[in-house]
Coordinates of C-alpha atoms in Angstrom, one line a residue:
Chain A
M1 CA 0.0 -0.5 0.1
S2 CA 2.2 2.5 0.5
L3 CA 4.4 1.3 -2.0
N4 CA 2.0 1.9 -4.2
W5 CA 1.2 5.5 -2.8
L6 CA 5.4 5.9 -3.3
F7 CA 5.3 4.6 -6.9
R8 CA 2.4 7.4 -7.1
G9 CA 3.9 10.3 -5.7
G10 CA 7.1 9.4 -7.4
L11 CA 5.5 9.5 -10.1
V12 CA 3.5 13.4 -10.3
A13 CA 7.0 14.0 -8.9
Y14 CA 8.3 13.7 -11.8
T15 CA 5.4 14.8 -14.4
A16 CA 6.1 18.0 -12.0
L17 CA 10.4 17.8 -13.7
F18 CA 9.6 16.5 -16.8
F19 CA 7.5 20.2 -17.8
A20 CA 9.6 21.9 -15.9
F21 CA 12.9 21.5 -16.8
I22 CA 11.0 21.6 -20.8
Y23 CA 9.0 24.8 -19.6
L24 CA 11.2 26.8 -16.9
P25 CA 13.5 28.3 -19.1
L26 CA 10.2 30.0 -21.2
A27 CA 9.2 31.1 -18.5
L28 CA 12.7 33.0 -16.7
I29 CA 13.0 34.5 -20.5
A30 CA 9.1 36.1 -20.2
V31 CA 10.0 36.5 -16.5
Y32 CA 13.6 38.4 -17.4
S33 CA 12.2 40.2 -20.4
F34 CA 10.7 43.0 -18.0
N35 CA 13.7 43.0 -15.8
S36 CA 15.2 46.8 -16.0
N37 CA 18.0 46.2 -15.2
P38 CA 20.5 46.3 -18.2
V39 CA 24.0 45.2 -17.5
N40 CA 23.2 42.2 -15.3
M41 CA 19.5 40.3 -15.9
M42 CA 19.6 37.8 -13.6
T43 CA 19.7 40.8 -11.4
W44 CA 15.7 42.0 -10.7
E45 CA 15.7 45.2 -10.5
G46 CA 12.8 46.9 -11.1
F47 CA 9.6 45.4 -14.1
T48 CA 9.7 47.4 -17.3
T49 CA 8.3 46.6 -20.8
D50 CA 11.1 49.6 -22.1
W51 CA 13.0 46.4 -23.8
Y52 CA 9.5 45.2 -25.7
W53 CA 9.3 49.2 -27.1
Q54 CA 13.3 49.5 -27.5
V55 CA 12.9 46.3 -30.2
L56 CA 9.3 48.3 -31.6
G57 CA 12.3 51.5 -32.1
F58 CA 10.1 53.8 -29.8
K59 CA 12.0 56.3 -27.7
T60 CA 12.7 55.0 -24.3
T61 CA 14.7 55.7 -21.4
V62 CA 17.1 52.9 -21.8
S63 CA 20.3 54.8 -21.4
E64 CA 22.6 54.3 -25.4
A65 CA 25.4 52.4 -23.6
A66 CA 22.8 49.4 -22.5
M67 CA 21.2 48.6 -25.6
Y68 CA 22.8 46.2 -28.6
I69 CA 20.1 47.3 -31.1
E70 CA 22.0 49.5 -33.3
S71 CA 18.8 50.6 -35.2
T72 CA 15.5 48.7 -35.1
G73 CA 15.8 49.4 -39.1
Q74 CA 17.8 46.0 -38.9
L75 CA 15.8 44.2 -37.0
L76 CA 12.8 44.8 -39.2
A77 CA 14.5 44.0 -42.1
A78 CA 15.9 40.6 -41.1
L79 CA 11.1 39.8 -40.1
R80 CA 11.1 41.1 -42.8
N81 CA 13.2 38.2 -45.1
S82 CA 12.4 35.9 -43.0
I83 CA 8.3 36.5 -43.5
V84 CA 8.9 36.7 -47.5
I85 CA 11.5 33.5 -46.7
A86 CA 8.6 31.1 -44.8
F87 CA 5.4 32.1 -47.0
S88 CA 7.5 31.1 -50.2
T89 CA 8.7 28.4 -49.0
T90 CA 5.4 27.3 -47.0
L91 CA 3.8 27.9 -51.4
I92 CA 6.1 26.3 -53.6
S93 CA 6.3 23.3 -50.8
T94 CA 3.7 22.4 -49.3
V95 CA 2.0 22.5 -53.1
L96 CA 4.7 20.0 -54.5
G97 CA 5.0 18.0 -51.1
T98 CA 1.4 17.5 -51.5
A99 CA 1.6 16.4 -54.9
L100 CA 4.2 14.1 -54.4
A101 CA 2.8 12.1 -51.9
L102 CA -0.7 12.2 -53.7
A103 CA 1.1 11.3 -57.1
L104 CA 3.2 8.1 -54.5
Y105 CA 0.2 6.8 -52.9
R106 CA -1.9 7.2 -56.4
Y107 CA 0.7 4.8 -58.6
D108 CA 2.8 2.4 -58.1
F109 CA 5.2 3.3 -60.5
L110 CA 9.3 2.1 -61.2
G111 CA 11.8 3.3 -58.4
A112 CA 8.7 4.3 -57.1
R113 CA 10.0 2.6 -53.3
T114 CA 13.7 4.5 -54.1
Y115 CA 11.5 7.3 -54.3
R116 CA 9.5 6.9 -50.7
V117 CA 13.1 6.5 -48.6
L118 CA 14.8 9.5 -50.7
M119 CA 11.7 12.0 -49.5
F120 CA 12.9 10.6 -45.8
M121 CA 17.0 11.4 -46.4
P122 CA 16.6 16.0 -46.4
M123 CA 15.3 15.1 -42.9
L124 CA 18.2 12.4 -42.2
V125 CA 21.5 14.4 -43.1
P126 CA 23.0 16.5 -40.2
D127 CA 21.8 20.9 -41.3
I128 CA 25.5 21.5 -41.5
V129 CA 26.2 19.1 -44.4
L130 CA 23.2 19.9 -46.5
G131 CA 23.9 23.8 -45.4
I132 CA 27.7 23.5 -46.2
A133 CA 26.3 21.0 -49.8
L134 CA 23.7 23.1 -50.8
L135 CA 26.9 26.2 -50.6
I136 CA 28.9 24.7 -52.9
F137 CA 26.4 23.3 -55.7
F138 CA 25.1 26.9 -55.4
V139 CA 28.5 28.4 -55.9
N140 CA 29.7 26.2 -58.5
A141 CA 26.3 26.9 -60.6
G142 CA 27.2 30.3 -60.0
V143 CA 24.4 31.5 -58.2
H144 CA 24.6 35.3 -56.4
L145 CA 23.2 34.3 -52.5
G146 CA 20.7 35.8 -51.6
I147 CA 16.9 34.8 -50.9
G148 CA 16.7 33.1 -53.5
T149 CA 19.0 30.3 -53.1
I150 CA 17.8 30.0 -49.4
I151 CA 13.6 30.0 -50.3
I152 CA 15.6 27.0 -52.9
G153 CA 17.7 25.5 -50.5
Q154 CA 14.8 24.9 -48.3
C155 CA 12.5 24.2 -49.4
T156 CA 15.1 21.1 -50.5
F157 CA 14.3 20.0 -46.6
L158 CA 10.6 21.4 -45.9
I159 CA 9.1 19.6 -48.8
S160 CA 10.0 16.1 -47.0
Y161 CA 8.2 17.3 -44.0
V162 CA 5.2 18.0 -46.0
F163 CA 5.5 14.9 -48.1
I164 CA 5.7 12.8 -44.8
V165 CA 2.7 15.1 -42.8
V166 CA 0.5 14.5 -46.5
S167 CA 1.2 11.3 -46.3
S168 CA -0.1 10.6 -43.3
R169 CA -3.2 11.7 -44.1
L170 CA -3.5 9.8 -47.0
A171 CA -2.7 7.0 -45.5
G172 CA -6.2 6.7 -42.9
M173 CA -8.2 7.8 -45.9
D174 CA -10.8 6.1 -47.1
R175 CA -9.8 4.6 -50.8
S176 CA -13.7 3.8 -50.8
L177 CA -15.4 7.2 -50.9
E178 CA -13.5 8.4 -54.8
H179 CA -14.8 5.0 -55.9
A180 CA -18.3 6.5 -54.8
S181 CA -17.7 10.2 -56.3
A182 CA -16.9 8.7 -59.6
D183 CA -19.3 5.8 -59.2
L184 CA -22.2 9.0 -59.4
G185 CA -21.0 11.1 -61.8
A186 CA -17.7 13.0 -61.3
N187 CA -14.6 12.6 -63.5
E188 CA -10.7 12.3 -61.7
W189 CA -10.7 16.4 -61.5
V190 CA -14.2 16.6 -60.4
T191 CA -13.3 14.3 -57.0
F192 CA -9.5 15.6 -56.3
R193 CA -11.5 18.6 -56.0
K194 CA -14.7 18.1 -54.2
V195 CA -13.4 14.9 -52.4
V196 CA -9.8 14.2 -51.5
L197 CA -8.3 17.0 -51.5
P198 CA -11.4 17.9 -48.9
Q199 CA -10.0 15.7 -46.6
L200 CA -6.7 15.5 -46.9
M201 CA -6.6 19.5 -46.0
P202 CA -5.7 18.8 -41.8
G203 CA -2.7 17.2 -43.2
V204 CA -2.3 19.6 -45.7
M205 CA -2.7 22.5 -43.3
G206 CA -0.4 21.0 -40.6
G207 CA 2.2 20.7 -43.1
A208 CA 2.0 24.0 -44.6
L209 CA 1.9 25.5 -40.7
L210 CA 5.2 23.4 -39.9
A211 CA 6.6 24.0 -43.0
F212 CA 6.4 27.5 -42.2
I213 CA 7.1 27.5 -38.3
I214 CA 10.6 25.0 -39.4
S215 CA 11.5 27.9 -42.2
M216 CA 11.1 31.1 -39.9
D217 CA 13.3 29.2 -37.7
D218 CA 16.5 27.6 -39.7
L219 CA 19.7 28.9 -39.2
V220 CA 22.1 26.3 -40.0
I221 CA 21.0 25.8 -43.2
T222 CA 20.2 29.8 -44.3
Y223 CA 23.5 31.1 -42.6
F224 CA 25.5 29.1 -45.3
I225 CA 23.1 30.1 -47.9
A226 CA 22.7 33.3 -47.2
G227 CA 25.0 35.3 -48.8
T228 CA 26.1 38.5 -47.6
D229 CA 23.2 40.6 -47.7
V230 CA 21.1 38.8 -46.5
T231 CA 19.3 38.5 -43.1
T232 CA 17.1 36.5 -41.1
L233 CA 15.6 37.0 -37.8
P234 CA 17.2 33.7 -36.9
I235 CA 20.6 34.6 -38.2
F236 CA 20.2 38.3 -36.4
I237 CA 20.1 37.0 -33.8
F238 CA 22.5 35.0 -33.1
A239 CA 24.9 37.7 -34.6
M240 CA 23.4 40.2 -32.0
L241 CA 24.8 36.5 -29.0
R242 CA 28.2 37.2 -30.8
R243 CA 28.4 40.4 -28.9
G244 CA 27.1 39.4 -25.7
I245 CA 23.2 38.1 -24.3
K246 CA 21.4 42.4 -24.1
P247 CA 17.9 42.1 -22.7
E248 CA 16.1 43.3 -25.8
I249 CA 17.2 39.5 -26.8
N250 CA 14.7 38.7 -24.2
A251 CA 11.7 41.0 -25.7
I252 CA 12.5 39.6 -29.2
A253 CA 12.5 35.7 -27.4
V254 CA 9.3 36.3 -26.3
M255 CA 7.3 38.2 -29.4
M256 CA 8.4 35.1 -31.9
L257 CA 7.5 32.2 -28.9
T258 CA 4.2 34.2 -29.4
F259 CA 3.3 34.3 -32.7
S260 CA 4.1 30.3 -32.8
F261 CA 1.7 29.3 -30.6
L262 CA -0.6 31.7 -31.8
V263 CA 0.0 29.3 -35.4
A264 CA 0.6 26.7 -33.6
S265 CA -3.4 26.8 -31.9
L266 CA -4.6 27.5 -35.5
G267 CA -3.4 24.9 -36.4
L268 CA -4.9 23.3 -33.8
Y269 CA -8.4 24.5 -34.2
L270 CA -8.1 24.0 -37.2
R271 CA -7.6 20.0 -36.7
S272 CA -10.7 19.9 -34.5
R273 CA -12.9 21.7 -36.6
Q274 CA -12.8 19.4 -39.2
K275 CA -12.5 16.4 -37.8
Chain B
M1 CA -31.7 -9.5 -76.7
Q2 CA -34.3 -6.4 -76.5
D3 CA -35.4 -6.7 -72.4
A4 CA -31.9 -7.3 -70.9
I5 CA -30.3 -3.9 -69.3
V6 CA -27.4 -5.2 -69.2
E7 CA -25.0 -8.1 -71.4
L8 CA -22.1 -9.9 -69.8
A9 CA -20.3 -12.8 -72.1
G10 CA -17.6 -14.3 -71.5
A11 CA -16.5 -12.2 -68.6
R12 CA -12.7 -13.2 -67.1
K13 CA -11.1 -11.7 -64.2
V14 CA -8.2 -13.5 -62.3
F15 CA -6.4 -12.5 -59.6
A16 CA -3.2 -12.9 -58.0
S17 CA -3.2 -14.6 -54.8
P18 CA -1.1 -14.3 -52.0
E19 CA -0.1 -17.6 -52.0
G20 CA 1.4 -16.9 -55.5
G21 CA -1.4 -19.1 -57.9
E22 CA -4.6 -17.3 -58.7
V23 CA -8.1 -16.5 -58.5
K24 CA -10.3 -17.2 -61.1
A25 CA -12.8 -14.0 -60.5
L26 CA -15.1 -14.7 -62.5
D27 CA -14.9 -17.9 -64.8
N28 CA -16.7 -17.4 -67.8
I29 CA -19.3 -15.3 -67.1
Y30 CA -22.7 -15.2 -69.5
L31 CA -25.3 -12.7 -67.7
D32 CA -28.7 -10.2 -68.4
V33 CA -30.3 -8.5 -66.2
R34 CA -33.9 -7.5 -67.3
R35 CA -35.4 -5.0 -67.2
N36 CA -37.2 -3.7 -64.1
E37 CA -35.8 -6.8 -62.4
F38 CA -34.2 -7.6 -58.6
L39 CA -31.5 -9.9 -59.6
T40 CA -29.7 -10.7 -56.4
L41 CA -25.6 -12.6 -56.8
L42 CA -25.6 -14.7 -54.2
G43 CA -22.5 -17.1 -53.2
P44 CA -19.9 -18.2 -50.3
S45 CA -17.5 -15.1 -49.9
G46 CA -15.0 -15.6 -52.8
C47 CA -17.3 -16.8 -55.0
G48 CA -16.8 -13.8 -57.7
K49 CA -20.2 -11.8 -56.8
T50 CA -18.7 -8.5 -55.7
T51 CA -16.1 -8.5 -58.8
L52 CA -19.5 -9.3 -60.9
L53 CA -21.3 -6.1 -59.4
Q54 CA -17.8 -4.4 -59.8
S55 CA -18.2 -5.4 -63.4
I56 CA -20.6 -4.3 -63.9
G57 CA -20.0 -0.4 -61.7
G58 CA -16.4 -0.1 -63.5
F59 CA -13.9 -0.4 -60.8
V60 CA -12.8 -4.1 -61.9
R61 CA -11.4 -4.0 -65.4
L62 CA -12.4 -7.3 -67.5
D63 CA -8.7 -9.6 -68.5
A64 CA -11.8 -10.5 -71.6
G65 CA -15.6 -10.5 -72.3
T66 CA -17.8 -7.7 -72.6
I67 CA -20.4 -5.7 -70.4
S68 CA -23.2 -3.7 -72.6
I69 CA -25.6 -1.8 -70.6
D70 CA -28.6 -0.6 -72.1
G71 CA -27.6 -1.8 -75.2
A72 CA -24.4 0.6 -75.3
D73 CA -21.0 -1.6 -75.4
M74 CA -18.9 -0.2 -71.3
T75 CA -16.0 -2.8 -71.7
R76 CA -13.5 -0.2 -71.4
V77 CA -15.8 3.1 -69.9
P78 CA -14.5 4.7 -66.9
P79 CA -16.8 4.3 -63.7
H80 CA -17.9 8.2 -64.1
L81 CA -19.6 7.6 -67.6
R82 CA -21.4 4.5 -66.6
P83 CA -25.6 5.2 -66.1
V84 CA -25.0 2.8 -63.0
N85 CA -25.1 3.5 -59.1
T86 CA -23.8 2.0 -56.1
V87 CA -24.6 1.5 -52.3
F88 CA -21.4 0.3 -51.3
Q89 CA -21.0 -1.5 -48.8
N90 CA -19.2 0.1 -45.7
Y91 CA -22.0 3.7 -47.4
A92 CA -19.0 5.5 -48.6
L93 CA -20.5 8.9 -47.6
F94 CA -18.8 12.3 -48.1
P95 CA -18.0 12.8 -44.2
H96 CA -17.3 16.5 -45.3
M97 CA -20.6 16.9 -46.4
S98 CA -24.6 17.3 -45.3
V99 CA -26.4 14.6 -45.7
E100 CA -28.7 16.9 -48.8
Q101 CA -24.8 17.5 -49.9
N102 CA -24.2 13.7 -50.4
V103 CA -27.1 13.0 -51.9
G104 CA -27.4 16.0 -54.5
Y105 CA -23.4 15.2 -55.5
A106 CA -25.0 13.1 -58.1
L107 CA -27.0 16.5 -59.5
E108 CA -24.0 18.6 -58.6
V109 CA -21.4 16.7 -60.5
R110 CA -23.7 16.8 -63.1
G111 CA -24.5 20.5 -63.5
I112 CA -27.9 20.4 -62.5
P113 CA -29.6 23.9 -60.6
A114 CA -29.6 24.7 -57.4
R115 CA -33.1 24.7 -56.6
E116 CA -33.7 21.6 -59.2
R117 CA -31.4 19.7 -56.9
R118 CA -33.2 20.5 -53.8
E119 CA -36.4 19.7 -55.1
K120 CA -35.1 16.2 -55.6
V121 CA -32.9 15.6 -53.4
G122 CA -36.1 15.9 -51.0
A123 CA -37.7 13.9 -52.7
A124 CA -35.2 11.2 -52.8
L125 CA -35.0 11.4 -48.7
V126 CA -38.6 11.5 -48.3
M127 CA -38.8 8.4 -50.1
V128 CA -36.6 6.2 -48.0
G129 CA -38.4 7.8 -45.3
L130 CA -35.7 10.8 -44.3
G131 CA -37.5 13.6 -44.6
G132 CA -36.2 17.2 -42.9
M133 CA -32.5 15.1 -41.8
E134 CA -30.3 17.1 -44.8
K135 CA -29.0 19.2 -42.6
R136 CA -27.0 16.9 -40.6
R137 CA -24.1 15.5 -41.2
P138 CA -23.0 11.6 -41.7
N139 CA -21.4 10.5 -38.1
Q140 CA -24.3 11.8 -36.8
L141 CA -26.7 9.6 -38.0
S142 CA -27.6 5.7 -37.1
G143 CA -26.4 2.9 -39.4
G144 CA -30.1 2.3 -40.6
Q145 CA -30.2 6.3 -41.0
Q146 CA -26.5 6.2 -43.3
Q147 CA -28.2 3.4 -44.9
R148 CA -30.8 5.4 -46.3
V149 CA -28.5 7.8 -46.9
A150 CA -26.0 5.8 -49.0
L151 CA -29.4 5.3 -50.9
A152 CA -31.2 7.6 -51.5
R153 CA -27.8 8.8 -53.3
A154 CA -27.9 6.5 -55.6
I155 CA -31.2 6.6 -56.9
V156 CA -31.7 10.2 -56.6
A157 CA -29.8 10.9 -60.2
R158 CA -32.2 7.8 -62.0
P159 CA -29.8 5.4 -62.8
K160 CA -30.4 2.5 -65.2
L161 CA -29.0 0.4 -62.9
L162 CA -28.7 0.1 -59.0
L163 CA -25.8 -2.2 -57.6
L164 CA -26.5 -2.8 -54.0
D165 CA -22.9 -4.5 -52.4
E166 CA -24.5 -6.5 -49.8
P167 CA -26.2 -2.7 -48.9
L168 CA -28.0 -4.6 -45.6
S169 CA -25.2 -6.6 -43.8
A170 CA -24.4 -3.3 -41.1
L171 CA -27.3 -4.3 -39.8
D172 CA -28.7 -5.7 -37.0
R173 CA -31.7 -9.0 -37.2
G174 CA -34.7 -6.4 -37.6
L175 CA -34.1 -3.4 -39.5
R176 CA -32.3 -5.4 -41.9
H177 CA -35.6 -7.7 -42.7
S178 CA -37.9 -4.2 -42.7
M179 CA -34.7 -2.4 -44.9
Q180 CA -35.3 -6.1 -47.1
I181 CA -39.3 -5.4 -48.1
E182 CA -38.1 -1.3 -48.7
L183 CA -35.3 -2.2 -50.4
K184 CA -37.6 -4.7 -52.9
N185 CA -40.8 -1.5 -52.8
L186 CA -38.6 1.3 -53.6
Q187 CA -37.8 -1.2 -56.7
N188 CA -40.6 -1.2 -57.9
E189 CA -41.5 2.1 -57.4
L190 CA -38.5 3.3 -59.2
G191 CA -38.6 0.9 -62.4
I192 CA -35.4 -0.2 -62.5
S193 CA -32.9 -2.5 -62.2
F194 CA -31.6 -3.6 -59.3
V195 CA -28.8 -6.1 -59.6
F196 CA -27.9 -7.2 -55.1
V197 CA -24.9 -8.7 -53.9
T198 CA -25.7 -10.7 -50.9
H199 CA -24.2 -14.0 -49.0
D200 CA -27.2 -14.7 -46.8
K201 CA -29.8 -17.3 -48.9
E202 CA -32.9 -15.5 -46.7
E203 CA -32.4 -12.4 -47.7
A204 CA -31.9 -13.6 -51.4
L205 CA -35.2 -15.7 -51.3
T206 CA -36.6 -12.9 -49.5
M207 CA -36.5 -10.4 -52.7
S208 CA -35.2 -10.9 -56.0
D209 CA -37.2 -11.6 -59.0
R210 CA -33.8 -13.8 -60.3
I211 CA -31.0 -15.4 -58.2
A212 CA -27.5 -16.0 -58.9
V213 CA -25.8 -18.6 -57.4
L214 CA -22.4 -18.4 -57.9
K215 CA -19.6 -20.2 -56.6
H216 CA -15.5 -20.0 -57.7
G217 CA -16.3 -17.7 -60.3
R218 CA -19.0 -19.6 -61.9
I219 CA -22.6 -19.2 -61.9
Q220 CA -24.7 -22.9 -60.8
Q221 CA -27.1 -21.7 -60.9
I222 CA -29.6 -18.9 -62.0
A223 CA -33.4 -18.8 -61.5
A224 CA -36.2 -17.3 -60.1
P225 CA -36.3 -17.6 -56.3
R226 CA -38.7 -20.4 -55.8
E227 CA -36.9 -22.4 -59.1
I228 CA -33.8 -22.8 -57.3
Y229 CA -35.3 -24.1 -54.0
D230 CA -37.6 -26.8 -55.0
R231 CA -34.9 -27.6 -58.5
P232 CA -31.0 -27.0 -57.1
A233 CA -29.1 -26.7 -60.8
N234 CA -26.9 -29.0 -58.5
P235 CA -25.9 -30.3 -54.5
F236 CA -23.8 -27.0 -54.4
V237 CA -27.6 -24.1 -55.2
A238 CA -28.7 -27.3 -53.4
S239 CA -27.1 -26.8 -49.6
F240 CA -26.4 -23.9 -50.1
I241 CA -29.6 -22.7 -50.5
G242 CA -31.2 -23.7 -47.5
V243 CA -31.2 -27.1 -45.8
S244 CA -31.3 -30.1 -47.3
N245 CA -31.5 -34.0 -47.0
M246 CA -29.2 -35.4 -50.3
F247 CA -28.8 -39.2 -51.1
E248 CA -26.2 -40.2 -53.7
G249 CA -27.0 -43.1 -55.5
S250 CA -27.3 -44.9 -59.0
I251 CA -30.7 -45.2 -60.6
D252 CA -31.8 -48.4 -61.0
S253 CA -35.5 -48.8 -61.5
G254 CA -37.8 -46.7 -61.3
S255 CA -34.6 -46.3 -56.9
L256 CA -32.1 -44.5 -55.9
V257 CA -30.1 -47.5 -54.6
M258 CA -27.5 -45.4 -51.9
D259 CA -24.4 -46.4 -51.3
R260 CA -25.8 -49.2 -48.0
G261 CA -27.9 -50.6 -49.7
E262 CA -30.8 -48.4 -48.5
T263 CA -33.3 -47.6 -51.4
L264 CA -35.7 -44.1 -52.3
Q265 CA -38.5 -44.5 -55.0
L266 CA -38.2 -42.3 -57.5
G267 CA -41.7 -40.5 -59.7
R268 CA -43.5 -41.8 -63.1
T269 CA -41.0 -39.3 -65.0
L270 CA -37.8 -40.4 -63.7
Q271 CA -37.8 -43.8 -64.2
D272 CA -36.4 -43.4 -67.1
C273 CA -33.3 -41.6 -66.4
K274 CA -30.0 -44.0 -65.6
G275 CA -26.4 -43.2 -63.4
R276 CA -25.4 -41.9 -60.3
A277 CA -27.4 -39.0 -59.4
T278 CA -28.2 -36.8 -56.0
A279 CA -31.8 -36.2 -55.0
V280 CA -33.0 -34.0 -52.6
I281 CA -35.7 -34.2 -50.4
R282 CA -36.5 -30.9 -48.4
P283 CA -36.9 -31.1 -44.3
E284 CA -40.9 -29.6 -45.1
Q285 CA -41.1 -32.7 -47.7
F286 CA -41.6 -35.2 -45.3
S287 CA -44.6 -35.7 -42.9
L288 CA -44.1 -37.9 -39.4
S289 CA -46.0 -41.4 -39.6
F290 CA -46.3 -44.4 -37.6
E291 CA -47.7 -46.9 -39.3
Q292 CA -46.3 -49.6 -41.7
D293 CA -48.3 -48.5 -45.0
T294 CA -47.9 -48.7 -48.7
R295 CA -46.6 -45.4 -49.0
A296 CA -43.4 -44.2 -49.8
G297 CA -41.2 -44.2 -46.4
I298 CA -37.7 -44.4 -44.9
D299 CA -38.5 -45.5 -40.5
V300 CA -36.1 -43.7 -39.3
T301 CA -35.2 -43.4 -35.4
I302 CA -35.6 -40.0 -33.2
D303 CA -31.8 -38.1 -32.0
Q304 CA -33.5 -35.0 -31.3
V305 CA -36.5 -32.6 -31.8
I306 CA -36.0 -28.8 -31.3
F307 CA -38.6 -26.5 -31.5
V308 CA -38.0 -22.8 -33.0
G309 CA -41.7 -20.9 -32.6
A310 CA -43.4 -21.6 -35.5
G311 CA -42.9 -25.5 -36.3
F312 CA -41.0 -27.9 -34.9
E313 CA -36.9 -29.3 -36.3
L314 CA -36.7 -33.4 -36.2
Y315 CA -32.8 -34.8 -36.1
A316 CA -32.7 -38.0 -37.0
R317 CA -31.2 -41.4 -38.3
T318 CA -32.0 -43.9 -40.8
R319 CA -31.2 -47.7 -40.1
G320 CA -27.7 -47.3 -42.3
G321 CA -26.6 -44.5 -40.4
R322 CA -28.0 -41.3 -42.9
E323 CA -28.5 -38.2 -40.7
L324 CA -31.2 -36.8 -41.6
V325 CA -33.9 -33.2 -40.9
V326 CA -36.9 -32.8 -40.7
S327 CA -39.2 -29.6 -40.0
A328 CA -42.6 -30.5 -38.9
P329 CA -45.4 -27.6 -38.6
A330 CA -46.5 -26.2 -35.6
S331 CA -50.3 -27.8 -36.4
A332 CA -48.2 -32.1 -36.5
R333 CA -47.6 -31.2 -32.2
D334 CA -49.0 -34.5 -31.5
D335 CA -47.2 -36.5 -33.9
V336 CA -43.7 -34.2 -33.2
A337 CA -44.9 -35.9 -29.4
R338 CA -45.4 -38.9 -29.9
A339 CA -42.1 -38.9 -32.3
E340 CA -40.5 -37.6 -29.0
S341 CA -41.6 -39.9 -26.8
D342 CA -40.3 -43.4 -29.6
R343 CA -38.0 -41.9 -30.2
R344 CA -39.2 -43.7 -34.0
A345 CA -41.1 -42.6 -36.5
R346 CA -42.3 -43.6 -40.3
L347 CA -41.4 -40.0 -42.6
I348 CA -43.7 -40.8 -45.5
Y349 CA -42.1 -38.4 -48.8
V350 CA -44.1 -38.2 -52.3
P351 CA -41.9 -39.8 -55.0
A352 CA -43.2 -37.3 -57.1
N353 CA -41.6 -34.9 -55.5
I354 CA -38.0 -35.4 -55.5
H355 CA -35.7 -33.3 -57.3
L356 CA -32.6 -35.4 -58.8
M357 CA -30.3 -33.4 -59.6
P358 CA -27.0 -35.3 -61.8
G359 CA -23.8 -36.8 -60.5
E360 CA -22.0 -36.9 -57.2
G361 CA -21.3 -34.9 -54.0
G362 CA -23.5 -34.4 -51.0
S363 CA -21.9 -31.8 -49.0
Q364 CA -20.9 -28.9 -50.7

């Protein structure tokens, strides 16, 4: 009896520790982002929202010496680049990944199996290897590094993510619905538009959201193929860190976290609604 | 042929079996479906009945042979261009559409305007007894209701032929029986042909104008239910359609002489037959007697008597050890009671009513 109680208590403690391990750092960042101490953010000095205002380019009482960001313009430019890239790669990889999943699900052609295995490769290859490979490829091909190369480079592995999410949705789909549609007089295109795609939509949306978030977040591969002119948000933050951790970073992190959370919530909401 | 809506000629289809062999799902099938007929394809699982249905619907491409529907060759025509609709075994309702959208799908695909569509959908739903359910989703309906939606969806565009793939198998017993009658009425009302697949012989006997019994991809017999029941073409049909007492033997001067020395008197019309044959006597064709008289009969001992509500089932055994099943109506209560207490009886049969099939093979 007491052993059982001990076991249960241990389990509860383990669970609590587990969540603390995952979420405490995030909570700390959120707390520090409101700390007014500009020098040592481990020491609580007082509550302020100045760091947020600072990041967003408003005049604040923060002294010039305490700030890292030289111009909010740089930050916003990096953010804009990231968003442009994320939307482009999401669109391209979602369309191509979905088409690929459909083709491999529907048709049994020569090499289909090999193709399927190859689609998992970009996820297994270490980022740094993929980054170097892409860099060498682009340089040899004489392509100017920039937003274009970032979009192409990110699509190479984002297609795989979309492919896998959509494929798993396809695997659970009822093939007889397509038969029913054909039986009722719909040709392949109408069947795809009215029956297959609506059934597939949660998978496609899930794949797109995943691609968007990974794209916004990608540092290693993007770093290699970004060239010298283009800076994305992760690259910008990484560059900031080399000059020491400043409180603005906490504010940026919290805003990114909030954004990701909202996107993920939207995804879950759409999924629950379409079930 | 003018009165055939569907004609299959020499249809063949071979599937690869998991063991690496071949399974003949359709083996040289010739079949005519008549206009306004309720035709049932009946057989055990794996007999090819579903393949046959799917080849009419266009989902199975024949290896050989031709199909024509309403006089037009449809052998290579894809499903969406065939004037045929199907009620699928699992209903295959579109889960992301309302009942109204499901039923109206065939009309929408044909570009029929929304108002006319709504009228026809409403009428079809009333026809299957689901008026007022238009806005529901399939997952908000019971199994029986989903079944009706699938039916309404298949008839709304007035196909020339309705295919039904074991549509009642998922319903419970009571509901199944009432749906059987409703389906039959619906077929009369619509005035189109139904091709119905089932493995349930009761269902087949209840609803069909004709039954095609299949086994190993071949049609064993195609005839009206009573004909199939009374005059099965072979021992397989006899045993698949209802309980049969079968006697194998060789015909000798008006009698069937069985291997264990027992004999069965045959009717006058069968006197001239020769060779090996199997005779069928249905359980209800026997009547109980206790006297030795001139009537043809078999002396048996009674093993067991079972009360089945509308009557009795008696399990009997001949002197040669052959097991027989006899069914007696409730009105024969006194005779049954006596047979049960005596443990023996004489089973009277009418020689002229014995049905004789050529060849061997009692069970299956």
